[in-house]
Amino acid sequence: MAPAAAAAATEVEVTAWAAKDTSGHLAPFTFSRRATGPGDVKFKVLFCGVCHSDLHQIHNDWGGSLYPMVPGHEIVGEVTEVGSEVRAFKVGEIVGVGCMVNSCQTCDPCTRHLEQYCLKKVIWTYSDKDYDGTPTQGGYSTIMVCKQEFVLKIPTNLPLDAAAPLLCAGITVYSPMKHFQMDVPGKHFGVVGLGGLGHMAVKFGKAFGMTVTVFSTSPAKEKEAREVLGADHFIVSKDPEQMKAAAGSIDYIIDTVSASHPLDPYLSTLKLDGKLVLVGIPEKPLSIHAFSLTAARRFVGGSGIGGIKETQEMLDFCGEHNITCIIEKIPISYINTAMERLGKTDVKYRFVIDIGNSLKSEN
């Protein structure tokens, strides 16, 4: 049976919440999305995670923010229409869209399923312009229309609200763990920072069969790290004695912290040929003493999100191992308070907006 074809080519009006300027205040906003094209998937948004990058973007912390801005790139919803050329998705299926919605599809990274490193231009889900100049708007909205190549299938056994953050927080740590081979059973894996990214790294580390150590500046997080997330060890990183005791004991570290912090203390805990990979993005440059690397042939690298193929692999892995994010579900009306709390790291571990039940009823 052929897929449900798109109706007449008419734009669709969308209800959303947007930031209008660098104050970052979010308020009701209406705009139009394109009609469903031959290769498009249209879906009703049910849930959208609130990423720390949303907070940076609405305040233009990184420069280049485009307003009005509808944030959100951890989007889960139900397909309502597919284009005539779409075969992989059907009306009624649960799908997701993450951090990007387009790329050139022809450059070397794109042909290697690494669209996030597109040499021409990766098109981000919001605060960007597509190749035709149309502004992109994210998931704090009722409807998404996306090219089928950037739509993902959500495992049916996962709770949809807790699955939404996998589309950014999940893949951001999964991708470097796989690429840098930080997934070997029996190895010792360290996680710096226990927030949205960090708690997902702990979950993946345990699922891969590794011994996991959490580094945190907050002693209060030890109980949750051990008892809820299953971490094997917990180190208060501002305690010199605890850090000294861990010297040369860890095979790999993933650093999820987005605030400026010294790297040398963590490098000292790595074994010979140990790896430290950054996924957090501090606003200021980081410094490293060269001896911290040369003394034990250590490596420091970085990673962004994963490509679409790898993101689907990650979602399937999460479905098989029942891995989701620990969330606090909120109505859209709470979003400005949520942003204030996010700026104070007052969330365990990801806000997720119940778009389906709160946005439509308030506008």
Short mmCIF file of N, CA and C in Angstrom, two decimals, residues 83-253:
data_model
loop_
_atom_site.label_atom_id
_atom_site.label_comp_id
_atom_site.label_asym_id
_atom_site.label_seq_id
_atom_site.Cartn_x
_atom_site.Cartn_y
_atom_site.Cartn_z
N GLY A 83 5.13 12.66 2.72
CA GLY A 83 5.18 12.99 1.31
C GLY A 83 5.11 11.75 0.42
N SER A 84 4.86 11.97 -0.84
CA SER A 84 4.65 10.87 -1.78
C SER A 84 5.88 9.99 -1.98
N GLU A 85 7.08 10.52 -1.67
CA GLU A 85 8.30 9.74 -1.85
C GLU A 85 8.78 9.07 -0.57
N VAL A 86 8.05 9.24 0.51
CA VAL A 86 8.46 8.69 1.82
C VAL A 86 7.99 7.24 1.94
N ARG A 87 8.91 6.34 2.23
CA ARG A 87 8.59 4.93 2.40
C ARG A 87 8.92 4.42 3.80
N ALA A 88 9.81 5.07 4.50
CA ALA A 88 10.29 4.55 5.79
C ALA A 88 9.39 4.93 6.96
N PHE A 89 8.49 5.88 6.76
CA PHE A 89 7.64 6.35 7.85
C PHE A 89 6.18 6.32 7.44
N LYS A 90 5.32 6.05 8.44
CA LYS A 90 3.89 5.98 8.18
C LYS A 90 3.13 6.86 9.17
N VAL A 91 1.94 7.28 8.76
CA VAL A 91 1.06 8.04 9.65
C VAL A 91 0.78 7.22 10.90
N GLY A 92 0.89 7.86 12.05
CA GLY A 92 0.65 7.19 13.32
C GLY A 92 1.91 6.72 14.02
N GLU A 93 3.05 6.65 13.31
CA GLU A 93 4.29 6.22 13.94
C GLU A 93 4.86 7.32 14.84
N ILE A 94 5.61 6.89 15.85
CA ILE A 94 6.27 7.83 16.74
C ILE A 94 7.69 8.06 16.23
N VAL A 95 8.03 9.34 16.03
CA VAL A 95 9.31 9.70 15.45
C VAL A 95 9.98 10.80 16.26
N GLY A 96 11.21 11.08 15.90
CA GLY A 96 11.94 12.14 16.57
C GLY A 96 12.79 12.93 15.61
N VAL A 97 13.11 14.15 16.00
CA VAL A 97 14.06 15.00 15.28
C VAL A 97 15.01 15.58 16.32
N GLY A 98 16.30 15.53 16.01
CA GLY A 98 17.31 16.02 16.94
C GLY A 98 17.84 17.38 16.54
N CYS A 99 19.17 17.51 16.55
CA CYS A 99 19.81 18.82 16.44
C CYS A 99 19.90 19.38 15.03
N MET A 100 19.68 18.56 14.01
CA MET A 100 19.84 19.06 12.64
C MET A 100 18.70 18.58 11.76
N VAL A 101 18.40 19.38 10.71
CA VAL A 101 17.29 19.07 9.83
C VAL A 101 17.68 19.04 8.35
N ASN A 102 18.96 19.31 8.06
CA ASN A 102 19.39 19.26 6.66
C ASN A 102 20.90 19.32 6.58
N SER A 103 21.44 18.86 5.48
CA SER A 103 22.86 19.00 5.14
C SER A 103 22.97 18.81 3.63
N CYS A 104 24.16 19.00 3.08
CA CYS A 104 24.29 18.93 1.62
C CYS A 104 24.09 17.52 1.08
N GLN A 105 24.36 16.49 1.91
CA GLN A 105 24.19 15.09 1.54
C GLN A 105 25.18 14.59 0.49
N THR A 106 26.14 15.44 0.08
CA THR A 106 27.05 15.03 -0.99
C THR A 106 28.53 15.12 -0.61
N CYS A 107 28.90 15.89 0.40
CA CYS A 107 30.31 16.03 0.77
C CYS A 107 30.81 14.76 1.45
N ASP A 108 32.11 14.69 1.69
CA ASP A 108 32.70 13.49 2.27
C ASP A 108 32.08 13.11 3.62
N PRO A 109 31.98 14.04 4.59
CA PRO A 109 31.34 13.65 5.85
C PRO A 109 29.91 13.17 5.67
N CYS A 110 29.13 13.84 4.82
CA CYS A 110 27.73 13.45 4.64
C CYS A 110 27.62 12.04 4.05
N THR A 111 28.48 11.71 3.08
CA THR A 111 28.42 10.38 2.48
C THR A 111 28.90 9.30 3.44
N ARG A 112 29.57 9.72 4.52
CA ARG A 112 30.01 8.78 5.57
C ARG A 112 29.04 8.78 6.76
N HIS A 113 27.86 9.34 6.55
CA HIS A 113 26.82 9.40 7.60
C HIS A 113 27.26 10.26 8.78
N LEU A 114 28.05 11.30 8.48
CA LEU A 114 28.50 12.24 9.51
C LEU A 114 27.98 13.64 9.15
N GLU A 115 26.67 13.72 8.98
CA GLU A 115 26.06 14.97 8.53
C GLU A 115 26.35 16.14 9.46
N GLN A 116 26.62 15.85 10.73
CA GLN A 116 26.88 16.93 11.70
C GLN A 116 28.16 17.68 11.39
N TYR A 117 29.01 17.11 10.53
CA TYR A 117 30.25 17.76 10.14
C TYR A 117 30.23 18.15 8.66
N CYS A 118 29.05 18.36 8.11
CA CYS A 118 28.88 18.72 6.70
C CYS A 118 29.81 19.87 6.32
N LEU A 119 30.54 19.70 5.22
CA LEU A 119 31.53 20.70 4.80
C LEU A 119 30.88 21.93 4.18
N LYS A 120 29.69 21.75 3.61
CA LYS A 120 29.00 22.90 3.02
C LYS A 120 28.30 23.68 4.11
N LYS A 121 27.35 23.06 4.79
CA LYS A 121 26.66 23.70 5.91
C LYS A 121 25.63 22.74 6.48
N VAL A 122 25.82 22.39 7.74
CA VAL A 122 24.76 21.65 8.41
C VAL A 122 23.68 22.65 8.81
N ILE A 123 22.42 22.25 8.63
CA ILE A 123 21.31 23.13 8.98
C ILE A 123 20.77 22.69 10.33
N TRP A 124 20.92 23.55 11.33
CA TRP A 124 20.48 23.22 12.68
C TRP A 124 18.96 23.36 12.80
N THR A 125 18.40 22.67 13.75
CA THR A 125 16.95 22.57 13.88
C THR A 125 16.29 23.91 14.19
N TYR A 126 17.02 24.80 14.84
CA TYR A 126 16.47 26.14 15.09
C TYR A 126 17.60 27.16 15.09
N SER A 127 17.23 28.43 15.01
CA SER A 127 18.18 29.54 14.96
C SER A 127 19.19 29.37 13.82
N ASP A 128 18.66 28.99 12.67
CA ASP A 128 19.49 28.79 11.48
C ASP A 128 18.64 29.13 10.26
N LYS A 129 19.26 29.10 9.10
CA LYS A 129 18.53 29.28 7.85
C LYS A 129 18.82 28.10 6.94
N ASP A 130 17.76 27.52 6.37
CA ASP A 130 17.93 26.41 5.45
C ASP A 130 18.55 26.93 4.16
N TYR A 131 18.88 26.02 3.28
CA TYR A 131 19.56 26.42 2.05
C TYR A 131 18.75 27.41 1.20
N ASP A 132 17.42 27.37 1.35
CA ASP A 132 16.58 28.31 0.60
C ASP A 132 16.37 29.62 1.32
N GLY A 133 17.04 29.79 2.48
CA GLY A 133 16.93 31.03 3.24
C GLY A 133 15.83 31.05 4.28
N THR A 134 15.03 29.98 4.35
CA THR A 134 13.94 29.92 5.32
C THR A 134 14.48 29.72 6.73
N PRO A 135 14.06 30.54 7.70
CA PRO A 135 14.52 30.33 9.09
C PRO A 135 14.02 28.99 9.62
N THR A 136 14.86 28.32 10.38
CA THR A 136 14.44 27.07 11.03
C THR A 136 13.92 27.38 12.43
N GLN A 137 12.89 26.66 12.81
CA GLN A 137 12.27 26.84 14.13
C GLN A 137 12.11 25.47 14.78
N GLY A 138 12.36 25.40 16.09
CA GLY A 138 12.45 24.12 16.77
C GLY A 138 11.17 23.59 17.38
N GLY A 139 11.35 22.74 18.39
CA GLY A 139 10.28 21.91 18.90
C GLY A 139 9.42 22.46 20.01
N TYR A 140 9.66 23.71 20.44
CA TYR A 140 8.72 24.31 21.39
C TYR A 140 7.51 24.76 20.57
N SER A 141 6.94 23.85 19.82
CA SER A 141 5.89 24.16 18.85
C SER A 141 5.00 22.95 18.66
N THR A 142 3.87 23.15 18.02
CA THR A 142 2.88 22.08 17.89
C THR A 142 3.14 21.14 16.73
N ILE A 143 3.82 21.61 15.69
CA ILE A 143 3.99 20.81 14.46
C ILE A 143 5.41 20.96 13.94
N MET A 144 5.97 19.85 13.44
CA MET A 144 7.26 19.86 12.75
C MET A 144 7.06 19.29 11.34
N VAL A 145 7.80 19.84 10.39
CA VAL A 145 7.89 19.29 9.04
C VAL A 145 9.37 19.16 8.74
N CYS A 146 9.81 17.94 8.42
CA CYS A 146 11.24 17.68 8.29
C CYS A 146 11.52 16.72 7.14
N LYS A 147 12.66 16.89 6.49
CA LYS A 147 13.09 15.95 5.46
C LYS A 147 13.22 14.57 6.08
N GLN A 148 12.77 13.55 5.36
CA GLN A 148 12.78 12.19 5.88
C GLN A 148 14.17 11.71 6.28
N GLU A 149 15.21 12.22 5.64
CA GLU A 149 16.57 11.80 5.95
C GLU A 149 17.01 12.19 7.36
N PHE A 150 16.29 13.12 7.99
CA PHE A 150 16.67 13.60 9.32
C PHE A 150 15.62 13.26 10.39
N VAL A 151 14.73 12.34 10.04
CA VAL A 151 13.72 11.87 10.98
C VAL A 151 14.14 10.51 11.51
N LEU A 152 13.89 10.27 12.79
CA LEU A 152 14.33 9.05 13.46
C LEU A 152 13.15 8.29 14.05
N LYS A 153 13.30 6.98 14.15
CA LYS A 153 12.27 6.14 14.75
C LYS A 153 12.54 6.00 16.25
N ILE A 154 11.55 6.22 17.06
CA ILE A 154 11.68 6.08 18.51
C ILE A 154 11.21 4.68 18.91
N PRO A 155 12.03 3.92 19.65
CA PRO A 155 11.61 2.58 20.09
C PRO A 155 10.28 2.63 20.84
N THR A 156 9.40 1.72 20.49
CA THR A 156 8.04 1.77 21.04
C THR A 156 7.98 1.40 22.52
N ASN A 157 9.02 0.76 23.04
CA ASN A 157 8.98 0.36 24.46
C ASN A 157 9.44 1.46 25.41
N LEU A 158 9.95 2.56 24.88
CA LEU A 158 10.45 3.63 25.74
C LEU A 158 9.37 4.67 26.02
N PRO A 159 9.32 5.21 27.24
CA PRO A 159 8.40 6.33 27.52
C PRO A 159 8.81 7.54 26.68
N LEU A 160 7.88 8.12 25.98
CA LEU A 160 8.22 9.14 24.99
C LEU A 160 8.83 10.39 25.60
N ASP A 161 8.32 10.80 26.78
CA ASP A 161 8.87 12.00 27.39
C ASP A 161 10.33 11.81 27.78
N ALA A 162 10.65 10.67 28.37
CA ALA A 162 12.02 10.40 28.81
C ALA A 162 12.95 10.01 27.66
N ALA A 163 12.36 9.69 26.50
CA ALA A 163 13.18 9.36 25.33
C ALA A 163 13.61 10.61 24.57
N ALA A 164 12.85 11.69 24.69
CA ALA A 164 13.15 12.90 23.93
C ALA A 164 14.59 13.40 24.10
N PRO A 165 15.13 13.49 25.34
CA PRO A 165 16.50 14.00 25.50
C PRO A 165 17.59 13.11 24.90
N LEU A 166 17.24 11.88 24.56
CA LEU A 166 18.23 11.02 23.91
C LEU A 166 18.70 11.64 22.59
N LEU A 167 17.83 12.46 21.98
CA LEU A 167 18.13 13.02 20.67
C LEU A 167 19.22 14.07 20.69
N CYS A 168 19.60 14.54 21.88
CA CYS A 168 20.77 15.42 22.02
C CYS A 168 21.67 14.91 23.13
N ALA A 169 21.16 14.91 24.35
CA ALA A 169 21.98 14.48 25.49
C ALA A 169 22.50 13.07 25.29
N GLY A 170 21.66 12.18 24.79
CA GLY A 170 22.06 10.79 24.60
C GLY A 170 23.12 10.64 23.54
N ILE A 171 22.87 11.16 22.35
CA ILE A 171 23.81 10.97 21.25
C ILE A 171 25.10 11.75 21.46
N THR A 172 25.06 12.85 22.20
CA THR A 172 26.27 13.64 22.42
C THR A 172 27.32 12.87 23.21
N VAL A 173 26.91 11.97 24.08
CA VAL A 173 27.89 11.16 24.81
C VAL A 173 28.09 9.79 24.14
N TYR A 174 27.04 9.25 23.52
CA TYR A 174 27.16 7.94 22.87
C TYR A 174 28.15 7.99 21.71
N SER A 175 28.07 9.04 20.89
CA SER A 175 28.91 9.12 19.70
C SER A 175 30.40 9.08 20.02
N PRO A 176 30.92 9.91 20.92
CA PRO A 176 32.35 9.82 21.23
C PRO A 176 32.73 8.52 21.93
N MET A 177 31.83 7.97 22.72
CA MET A 177 32.14 6.71 23.38
C MET A 177 32.36 5.60 22.35
N LYS A 178 31.57 5.63 21.28
CA LYS A 178 31.74 4.63 20.22
C LYS A 178 32.94 4.96 19.33
N HIS A 179 33.05 6.22 18.91
CA HIS A 179 34.12 6.59 17.98
C HIS A 179 35.50 6.40 18.58
N PHE A 180 35.68 6.81 19.84
CA PHE A 180 36.99 6.71 20.49
C PHE A 180 37.16 5.38 21.23
N GLN A 181 36.26 4.45 20.97
CA GLN A 181 36.32 3.09 21.53
C GLN A 181 36.37 3.11 23.06
N MET A 182 35.56 3.99 23.61
CA MET A 182 35.42 4.06 25.06
C MET A 182 34.20 3.26 25.48
N ASP A 183 34.17 2.02 25.04
CA ASP A 183 33.01 1.16 25.30
C ASP A 183 33.41 -0.29 25.54
N VAL A 184 34.66 -0.51 25.96
CA VAL A 184 35.19 -1.86 26.12
C VAL A 184 34.81 -2.41 27.50
N PRO A 185 34.10 -3.53 27.54
CA PRO A 185 33.72 -4.12 28.83
C PRO A 185 34.93 -4.36 29.73
N GLY A 186 34.78 -4.05 31.01
CA GLY A 186 35.85 -4.26 31.98
C GLY A 186 36.80 -3.08 32.14
N LYS A 187 36.75 -2.12 31.22
CA LYS A 187 37.61 -0.94 31.33
C LYS A 187 37.03 0.02 32.37
N HIS A 188 37.86 0.99 32.76
CA HIS A 188 37.47 1.97 33.79
C HIS A 188 37.16 3.29 33.09
N PHE A 189 35.93 3.75 33.25
CA PHE A 189 35.40 4.91 32.54
C PHE A 189 35.05 6.01 33.53
N GLY A 190 35.55 7.21 33.28
CA GLY A 190 35.27 8.34 34.15
C GLY A 190 34.32 9.34 33.49
N VAL A 191 33.44 9.93 34.29
CA VAL A 191 32.48 10.92 33.80
C VAL A 191 32.65 12.19 34.64
N VAL A 192 33.00 13.29 33.99
CA VAL A 192 33.14 14.57 34.68
C VAL A 192 31.84 15.35 34.53
N GLY A 193 31.19 15.62 35.67
CA GLY A 193 29.93 16.35 35.66
C GLY A 193 28.74 15.42 35.65
N LEU A 194 27.79 15.65 36.53
CA LEU A 194 26.62 14.77 36.61
C LEU A 194 25.36 15.58 36.36
N GLY A 195 25.21 16.00 35.10
CA GLY A 195 24.02 16.71 34.68
C GLY A 195 23.31 15.94 33.59
N GLY A 196 22.69 16.67 32.64
CA GLY A 196 21.96 16.02 31.57
C GLY A 196 22.82 15.09 30.74
N LEU A 197 24.01 15.54 30.35
CA LEU A 197 24.93 14.70 29.59
C LEU A 197 25.59 13.66 30.47
N GLY A 198 26.06 14.08 31.64
CA GLY A 198 26.82 13.19 32.50
C GLY A 198 26.04 11.98 32.96
N HIS A 199 24.78 12.16 33.32
CA HIS A 199 24.02 11.00 33.80
C HIS A 199 23.75 10.01 32.68
N MET A 200 23.65 10.52 31.43
CA MET A 200 23.51 9.60 30.30
C MET A 200 24.81 8.84 30.05
N ALA A 201 25.96 9.50 30.23
CA ALA A 201 27.24 8.82 30.06
C ALA A 201 27.40 7.70 31.08
N VAL A 202 26.95 7.94 32.31
CA VAL A 202 27.01 6.89 33.32
C VAL A 202 26.15 5.70 32.89
N LYS A 203 24.96 5.97 32.41
CA LYS A 203 24.06 4.89 31.99
C LYS A 203 24.67 4.08 30.85
N PHE A 204 25.24 4.77 29.86
CA PHE A 204 25.86 4.05 28.75
C PHE A 204 27.09 3.27 29.22
N GLY A 205 27.89 3.88 30.09
CA GLY A 205 29.07 3.20 30.60
C GLY A 205 28.72 1.88 31.27
N LYS A 206 27.68 1.89 32.08
CA LYS A 206 27.26 0.67 32.75
C LYS A 206 26.68 -0.34 31.75
N ALA A 207 25.93 0.16 30.76
CA ALA A 207 25.37 -0.74 29.75
C ALA A 207 26.45 -1.40 28.91
N PHE A 208 27.57 -0.70 28.72
CA PHE A 208 28.69 -1.27 27.97
C PHE A 208 29.53 -2.22 28.83
N GLY A 209 29.23 -2.32 30.12
CA GLY A 209 29.94 -3.25 30.98
C GLY A 209 31.23 -2.72 31.59
N MET A 210 31.31 -1.40 31.73
CA MET A 210 32.53 -0.80 32.28
C MET A 210 32.36 -0.45 33.75
N THR A 211 33.48 -0.30 34.44
CA THR A 211 33.50 0.28 35.79
C THR A 211 33.42 1.78 35.62
N VAL A 212 32.50 2.42 36.32
CA VAL A 212 32.25 3.85 36.10
C VAL A 212 32.55 4.65 37.36
N THR A 213 33.36 5.71 37.18
CA THR A 213 33.64 6.67 38.24
C THR A 213 33.08 8.02 37.86
N VAL A 214 32.35 8.64 38.76
CA VAL A 214 31.81 9.99 38.54
C VAL A 214 32.68 11.00 39.27
N PHE A 215 33.09 12.05 38.56
CA PHE A 215 33.78 13.19 39.15
C PHE A 215 32.77 14.33 39.27
N SER A 216 32.66 14.89 40.46
CA SER A 216 31.75 16.03 40.66
C SER A 216 32.31 16.95 41.72
N THR A 217 32.00 18.23 41.61
CA THR A 217 32.39 19.18 42.66
C THR A 217 31.41 19.14 43.83
N SER A 218 30.29 18.44 43.64
CA SER A 218 29.24 18.42 44.67
C SER A 218 29.17 17.07 45.39
N PRO A 219 29.60 17.00 46.65
CA PRO A 219 29.49 15.74 47.40
C PRO A 219 28.06 15.25 47.52
N ALA A 220 27.09 16.16 47.44
CA ALA A 220 25.68 15.78 47.59
C ALA A 220 25.18 14.88 46.47
N LYS A 221 25.91 14.81 45.38
CA LYS A 221 25.47 14.00 44.25
C LYS A 221 25.90 12.54 44.35
N GLU A 222 26.69 12.21 45.37
CA GLU A 222 27.23 10.85 45.45
C GLU A 222 26.12 9.81 45.61
N LYS A 223 25.18 10.07 46.47
CA LYS A 223 24.12 9.08 46.72
C LYS A 223 23.37 8.74 45.43
N GLU A 224 23.00 9.76 44.68
CA GLU A 224 22.27 9.50 43.44
C GLU A 224 23.16 8.83 42.40
N ALA A 225 24.42 9.25 42.32
CA ALA A 225 25.34 8.65 41.35
C ALA A 225 25.47 7.15 41.58
N ARG A 226 25.59 6.77 42.83
CA ARG A 226 25.78 5.36 43.16
C ARG A 226 24.46 4.58 43.15
N GLU A 227 23.46 5.09 43.87
CA GLU A 227 22.26 4.30 44.12
C GLU A 227 21.23 4.35 43.00
N VAL A 228 21.17 5.47 42.29
CA VAL A 228 20.20 5.60 41.21
C VAL A 228 20.80 5.25 39.86
N LEU A 229 22.00 5.77 39.60
CA LEU A 229 22.61 5.57 38.29
C LEU A 229 23.54 4.37 38.22
N GLY A 230 23.95 3.86 39.36
CA GLY A 230 24.78 2.66 39.38
C GLY A 230 26.26 2.89 39.24
N ALA A 231 26.73 4.12 39.47
CA ALA A 231 28.18 4.38 39.40
C ALA A 231 28.91 3.54 40.45
N ASP A 232 30.10 3.08 40.09
CA ASP A 232 30.89 2.24 41.01
C ASP A 232 31.69 3.07 42.00
N HIS A 233 32.13 4.25 41.56
CA HIS A 233 32.96 5.11 42.41
C HIS A 233 32.52 6.55 42.23
N PHE A 234 32.80 7.37 43.24
CA PHE A 234 32.46 8.78 43.19
C PHE A 234 33.63 9.57 43.78
N ILE A 235 34.10 10.58 43.04
CA ILE A 235 35.23 11.39 43.48
C ILE A 235 34.81 12.85 43.51
N VAL A 236 35.02 13.49 44.66
CA VAL A 236 34.80 14.93 44.76
C VAL A 236 36.04 15.60 44.15
N SER A 237 35.87 16.18 42.98
CA SER A 237 37.02 16.64 42.21
C SER A 237 37.77 17.81 42.84
N LYS A 238 37.15 18.52 43.79
CA LYS A 238 37.85 19.62 44.44
C LYS A 238 38.59 19.16 45.70
N ASP A 239 38.58 17.85 45.93
CA ASP A 239 39.31 17.27 47.06
C ASP A 239 40.64 16.72 46.56
N PRO A 240 41.75 17.39 46.81
CA PRO A 240 43.06 16.97 46.28
C PRO A 240 43.44 15.55 46.67
N GLU A 241 43.08 15.13 47.87
CA GLU A 241 43.45 13.79 48.30
C GLU A 241 42.71 12.72 47.51
N GLN A 242 41.43 12.95 47.26
CA GLN A 242 40.67 11.98 46.47
C GLN A 242 41.20 11.92 45.04
N MET A 243 41.55 13.06 44.48
CA MET A 243 42.08 13.08 43.11
C MET A 243 43.45 12.39 43.06
N LYS A 244 44.25 12.62 44.06
CA LYS A 244 45.58 12.00 44.10
C LYS A 244 45.46 10.48 44.20
N ALA A 245 44.49 10.01 44.97
CA ALA A 245 44.30 8.58 45.14
C ALA A 245 43.88 7.90 43.84
N ALA A 246 43.28 8.67 42.93
CA ALA A 246 42.80 8.11 41.66
C ALA A 246 43.84 8.20 40.54
N ALA A 247 45.01 8.73 40.83
CA ALA A 247 46.04 8.94 39.80
C ALA A 247 46.33 7.65 39.03
N GLY A 248 46.33 7.77 37.70
CA GLY A 248 46.70 6.66 36.84
C GLY A 248 45.79 5.46 36.88
N SER A 249 44.51 5.65 37.20
CA SER A 249 43.61 4.50 37.40
C SER A 249 42.52 4.36 36.34
N ILE A 250 42.34 5.37 35.50
CA ILE A 250 41.18 5.39 34.61
C ILE A 250 41.61 5.30 33.14
N ASP A 251 40.87 4.52 32.37
CA ASP A 251 41.19 4.34 30.95
C ASP A 251 40.69 5.47 30.08
N TYR A 252 39.46 5.90 30.31
CA TYR A 252 38.86 6.96 29.49
C TYR A 252 38.03 7.88 30.37
N ILE A 253 37.97 9.14 29.94
CA ILE A 253 37.13 10.11 30.63
C ILE A 253 36.33 10.89 29.59
#
